Structure formats: C-alpha cells, structure tokens
Amino acid sequence: DQQVKQNSPSLSVQEGRISILNCDYTNSMFDYFLWYKKYPAEGPTFLISISSIKDKNEDGRFTVFLNKSAKHLSLHIVPSQPGDSAVYFCAASVRTGTASKLTFGTGTRLQVTL
Amino acid sequence: DTEVTQTPKHLVMGMTNKKSLKCEQHMGHRAMYWYKQKAKKPPELMFVYSYEKLSINESVPSRFSPECPNSSLLNLHLHALQPEDSALYLCASSQLGGRQPQHFGDGTRLSIL
C-alpha cells in the first residue's frame, strides 16, 4: 500500500516558467513533509520541508504548499532553470522515539527545456 | 558535495562473500539510517539508529547486519546475499527529534553475482 504517491512520473517545463510537482499521502500520522532532488549516481539532496502546522514554506525559487484536509502537497519552482532537471521525491515523516521514519513517493522526473 | 560519505561507491560480490558498507558523517547528527533503493523505485527504510543504538529494524533479513561503532560511523555488514539484494544502498543522518531533514550520502551500488 503506497502511503505517499506522486501520480505524475514525468513533467516537462520550459525554462523561466513555473514547475509544479504534486504529492498525495494517506497516513494522517505524517507530521513533516520534505522534497528531495536526485541526480543520477547521487544520493537525494534535501530541498525544502514543511511542518504539518503550516500551509506554506518558501526558500528562494522553491515554495512548498500543504493542504492537510486534502492530504496533498505541492512544490513550486519559479523560475525553472535547466539545472533543475532531475528526479524529485516527496517524502513524509513520522516521529519514532528520538528519530523519524521517512516514506518516499515514487518520484517525478522534471525536464526543463530551453 | 555531500556531508555524508559512503564507501565504496560500487561493490560486486558473490553470494558467499562477506563485505561491509561504510558511512561517515561529521555534522554531529545522532540519528543515522540505512535505506535500500531498487531501480526506478523510491528509497525504502531498512534501519534506524539513535544514540548509536538500533531503534528500528524494518523486518530486514539477518543477512544484513548493521553496526554503529560511534556517533559518526555506521556500517552495514553483508553476508550470504541473494541476487535480489542488488540495489543502491543509501545512508542518511539527521538531528534527533521529529521534523528534522535527513541528509543522504551518494550511496553504494551493490551487485550480487
């Protein structure tokens, strides 16, 4: 049972335009959400996160929105740049004792074209 | 540059071999993690260590044996692996407590012959 879903396996966006990546989750116990970017042959790189008590978090060109009632989050990248081309994973976290467990979505491959 | 360093980057081993994967971080994080990622799939959690003690084992077969010798190092000992264990093994670390991002190394790509 996939608790975190990214329904778009791929997305193509023109340079300078907005990229919107979506993610849905089913487990109400998740209290922290993250986006990671992954290039081939590298590990996931942390991009931005949001706590379940917020509905928006912004960091430069990246903004994450959380809609708890819909169990939906999205990552907006604006303006998109060719270097943003990568696979993007959303992840949801639940605290377990002193650490946390991450559950990842299946990823969306973003292609930013010139 | 990643602040979590994993060695080796690639490993090929036979089903009867014993090998170890190593992970090191110097960010002062007291939580460390092992994940397994198969091709075109998301990373899946295997083990969690807090304060150098194993706190979560996600029903991983005993042919995988984790070890945390100190707060900066995490090992994964491998013995009698199967071909289906071929995957990318990722190490991560984080501050303790909830709502902390995990930071990943670049992984070890493991192939079992």
Short mmCIF file of C-alpha atoms in Angstrom, two decimals:
data_model
loop_
_atom_site.label_atom_id
_atom_site.label_comp_id
_atom_site.label_asym_id
_atom_site.label_seq_id
_atom_site.Cartn_x
_atom_site.Cartn_y
_atom_site.Cartn_z
CA ASP A 1 0.00 0.00 0.00
CA GLN A 2 1.63 3.21 -1.22
CA GLN A 3 1.17 5.80 1.51
CA VAL A 4 2.84 8.59 -0.46
CA LYS A 5 2.03 8.98 -4.15
CA GLN A 6 3.37 11.12 -6.94
CA ASN A 7 0.97 10.49 -9.79
CA SER A 8 3.00 12.23 -12.49
CA PRO A 9 6.07 10.18 -13.38
CA SER A 10 7.39 12.97 -15.57
CA LEU A 11 6.95 16.67 -16.26
CA SER A 12 8.42 18.91 -18.95
CA VAL A 13 8.56 22.69 -18.43
CA GLN A 14 10.10 25.50 -20.42
CA GLU A 15 12.94 27.48 -18.88
CA GLY A 16 11.67 30.51 -16.97
CA ARG A 17 8.20 29.07 -16.42
CA ILE A 18 6.78 27.59 -13.23
CA SER A 19 7.18 23.91 -12.41
CA ILE A 20 4.53 22.38 -10.15
CA LEU A 21 5.12 18.94 -8.70
CA ASN A 22 2.36 17.23 -6.76
CA CYS A 23 2.23 14.65 -4.00
CA ASP A 24 -0.61 12.94 -2.12
CA TYR A 25 -0.49 10.98 1.10
CA THR A 26 -2.89 8.79 3.03
CA ASN A 27 -1.46 8.49 6.56
CA SER A 28 -2.75 11.18 8.95
CA MET A 29 0.15 10.47 11.33
CA PHE A 30 2.66 12.15 9.00
CA ASP A 31 3.63 15.48 10.58
CA TYR A 32 6.51 16.71 8.44
CA PHE A 33 6.96 16.70 4.70
CA LEU A 34 10.06 17.09 2.59
CA TRP A 35 11.12 17.40 -1.02
CA TYR A 36 14.33 15.88 -2.29
CA LYS A 37 16.05 16.26 -5.64
CA LYS A 38 18.06 13.41 -7.11
CA TYR A 39 20.56 13.40 -9.94
CA PRO A 40 21.75 10.10 -11.43
CA ALA A 41 24.57 8.45 -9.47
CA GLU A 42 23.99 10.77 -6.48
CA GLY A 43 22.01 10.48 -3.28
CA PRO A 44 18.84 12.51 -2.68
CA THR A 45 19.55 16.16 -1.84
CA PHE A 46 17.26 17.86 0.65
CA LEU A 47 15.46 20.86 -0.90
CA ILE A 48 12.73 22.16 1.36
CA SER A 49 10.37 20.97 4.05
CA ILE A 50 7.14 21.92 5.76
CA SER A 51 5.67 21.11 9.13
CA SER A 52 2.09 19.92 9.33
CA ILE A 53 1.21 23.03 11.34
CA LYS A 54 1.98 25.27 8.38
CA ASP A 55 0.47 25.57 4.93
CA LYS A 56 3.33 27.25 3.07
CA ASN A 57 7.09 27.45 3.23
CA GLU A 58 9.28 29.39 0.86
CA ASP A 59 13.02 29.25 0.16
CA GLY A 60 14.23 31.24 -2.80
CA ARG A 61 12.78 29.80 -6.01
CA PHE A 62 11.18 26.90 -4.13
CA THR A 63 7.83 27.00 -2.35
CA VAL A 64 6.04 24.08 -0.77
CA PHE A 65 2.30 24.17 -0.12
CA LEU A 66 0.47 21.80 2.22
CA ASN A 67 -3.27 21.15 2.19
CA LYS A 68 -3.88 18.91 5.18
CA SER A 69 -7.58 18.43 4.60
CA ALA A 70 -6.88 17.13 1.10
CA LYS A 71 -3.69 15.30 2.20
CA HIS A 72 -1.89 16.99 -0.65
CA LEU A 73 1.35 18.90 -1.02
CA SER A 74 2.99 20.58 -3.95
CA LEU A 75 6.38 22.01 -4.83
CA HIS A 76 6.53 25.14 -6.97
CA ILE A 77 9.77 26.10 -8.69
CA VAL A 78 9.82 29.52 -10.25
CA PRO A 79 11.52 30.42 -12.48
CA SER A 80 12.55 26.95 -13.64
CA GLN A 81 16.14 26.54 -14.79
CA PRO A 82 17.82 23.80 -16.86
CA GLY A 83 19.84 22.77 -13.79
CA ASP A 84 16.56 21.87 -12.07
CA SER A 85 16.21 18.87 -14.37
CA ALA A 86 16.29 15.87 -12.03
CA VAL A 87 14.01 13.40 -10.27
CA TYR A 88 12.06 14.94 -7.40
CA PHE A 89 10.86 12.83 -4.48
CA CYS A 90 8.38 13.96 -1.90
CA ALA A 91 8.73 12.31 1.50
CA ALA A 92 6.55 12.20 4.57
CA SER A 93 7.86 11.81 8.08
CA VAL A 94 6.52 10.35 11.28
CA ARG A 95 8.41 10.61 14.54
CA THR A 96 9.53 7.35 16.09
CA GLY A 97 11.06 7.83 19.52
CA THR A 98 14.07 10.12 19.11
CA ALA A 99 14.34 9.69 15.33
CA SER A 100 11.92 9.69 12.41
CA LYS A 101 10.81 7.44 9.58
CA LEU A 102 10.59 8.75 6.04
CA THR A 103 8.24 7.32 3.46
CA PHE A 104 9.05 8.38 -0.09
CA GLY A 105 6.85 8.88 -3.09
CA THR A 106 7.73 7.24 -6.40
CA GLY A 107 9.30 10.36 -7.86
CA THR A 108 8.64 12.79 -10.72
CA ARG A 109 11.24 13.34 -13.40
CA LEU A 110 11.39 17.06 -14.23
CA GLN A 111 12.83 18.16 -17.56
CA VAL A 112 13.40 21.88 -18.00
CA THR A 113 13.81 22.72 -21.66
CA LEU A 114 15.45 25.75 -23.25
CA ASP B 1 29.43 17.99 -2.04
CA THR B 2 27.68 15.62 0.34
CA GLU B 3 28.40 15.75 4.06
CA VAL B 4 27.55 12.09 4.40
CA THR B 5 30.29 9.94 2.90
CA GLN B 6 29.70 6.36 1.81
CA THR B 7 32.32 3.82 0.75
CA PRO B 8 32.74 2.03 -1.50
CA LYS B 9 30.77 3.67 -4.34
CA HIS B 10 30.44 0.36 -6.14
CA LEU B 11 30.67 -3.22 -4.88
CA VAL B 12 30.37 -6.51 -6.71
CA MET B 13 30.28 -9.63 -4.58
CA GLY B 14 29.39 -13.28 -4.81
CA MET B 15 26.64 -14.88 -2.79
CA THR B 16 29.10 -16.48 -0.39
CA ASN B 17 31.20 -13.37 0.27
CA LYS B 18 31.23 -11.18 3.37
CA LYS B 19 31.62 -7.46 2.85
CA SER B 20 30.80 -4.22 4.64
CA LEU B 21 29.41 -0.87 3.58
CA LYS B 22 30.60 2.18 5.46
CA CYS B 23 29.02 5.54 6.17
CA GLU B 24 30.51 8.56 7.92
CA GLN B 25 29.11 11.94 8.89
CA HIS B 26 30.62 14.85 10.79
CA MET B 27 27.55 17.01 11.24
CA GLY B 28 27.05 15.97 14.87
CA HIS B 29 23.88 14.09 14.00
CA ARG B 30 22.84 11.40 16.48
CA ALA B 31 20.33 9.63 14.23
CA MET B 32 21.57 7.53 11.30
CA TYR B 33 19.70 5.46 8.76
CA TRP B 34 20.15 2.79 6.09
CA TYR B 35 17.88 2.76 3.04
CA LYS B 36 17.68 0.42 0.05
CA GLN B 37 16.69 1.71 -3.39
CA LYS B 38 15.89 -0.57 -6.31
CA ALA B 39 15.88 0.74 -9.86
CA LYS B 40 13.01 3.13 -10.63
CA LYS B 41 11.68 2.79 -7.07
CA PRO B 42 11.80 5.13 -4.07
CA PRO B 43 14.23 4.56 -1.20
CA GLU B 44 12.91 2.17 1.45
CA LEU B 45 13.95 2.37 5.09
CA MET B 46 15.93 -0.57 6.49
CA PHE B 47 17.38 0.50 9.86
CA VAL B 48 17.36 3.48 12.22
CA TYR B 49 19.98 4.22 14.88
CA SER B 50 19.52 6.76 17.67
CA TYR B 51 22.34 7.50 20.10
CA GLU B 52 24.28 4.65 18.47
CA LYS B 53 21.57 2.15 19.39
CA LEU B 54 19.36 0.30 16.92
CA SER B 55 15.86 1.70 17.30
CA ILE B 56 14.11 0.42 14.16
CA ASN B 57 14.60 -2.70 12.04
CA GLU B 58 12.09 -2.79 9.21
CA SER B 59 11.96 -6.60 9.14
CA VAL B 60 15.23 -6.78 7.23
CA PRO B 61 16.68 -10.28 6.66
CA SER B 62 19.51 -11.23 9.01
CA ARG B 63 21.99 -11.43 6.12
CA PHE B 64 22.12 -7.63 6.59
CA SER B 65 23.73 -6.70 9.91
CA PRO B 66 24.04 -3.04 10.89
CA GLU B 67 26.54 -1.63 13.34
CA CYS B 68 27.08 1.84 14.76
CA PRO B 69 30.54 1.90 16.41
CA ASN B 70 30.37 5.60 17.30
CA SER B 71 28.28 8.69 16.66
CA SER B 72 29.96 9.41 13.30
CA LEU B 73 30.10 5.95 11.76
CA LEU B 74 27.52 3.48 10.51
CA ASN B 75 28.33 0.13 8.94
CA LEU B 76 26.24 -2.43 7.12
CA HIS B 77 27.72 -5.93 7.17
CA LEU B 78 26.68 -8.19 4.32
CA HIS B 79 26.79 -11.98 4.28
CA ALA B 80 25.26 -14.61 2.00
CA LEU B 81 23.32 -12.09 -0.05
CA GLN B 82 20.93 -13.03 -2.85
CA PRO B 83 20.84 -11.60 -6.39
CA GLU B 84 17.64 -9.71 -5.49
CA ASP B 85 19.66 -7.75 -2.91
CA SER B 86 21.37 -5.91 -5.76
CA ALA B 87 20.41 -2.26 -5.25
CA LEU B 88 21.65 1.18 -4.26
CA TYR B 89 22.22 1.36 -0.50
CA LEU B 90 21.86 4.84 0.93
CA CYS B 91 22.96 6.12 4.30
CA ALA B 92 21.41 9.21 5.90
CA SER B 93 21.76 11.17 9.11
CA SER B 94 19.69 13.76 10.94
CA GLN B 95 19.34 15.68 14.17
CA LEU B 96 17.32 13.86 16.77
CA GLY B 97 13.64 14.53 17.27
CA GLY B 98 10.88 14.81 14.73
CA ARG B 99 10.67 17.38 11.97
CA GLN B 100 14.34 17.18 11.07
CA PRO B 101 15.53 16.68 7.49
CA GLN B 102 17.59 13.62 6.74
CA HIS B 103 20.77 14.19 4.74
CA PHE B 104 21.86 11.45 2.38
CA GLY B 105 25.14 10.15 1.07
CA ASP B 106 25.60 9.23 -2.59
CA GLY B 107 25.11 5.54 -1.88
CA THR B 108 26.87 2.27 -2.61
CA ARG B 109 25.74 0.47 -5.73
CA LEU B 110 25.80 -3.22 -4.85
CA SER B 111 25.71 -6.04 -7.38
CA ILE B 112 25.37 -9.66 -6.30
CA LEU B 113 26.60 -12.25 -8.75
#
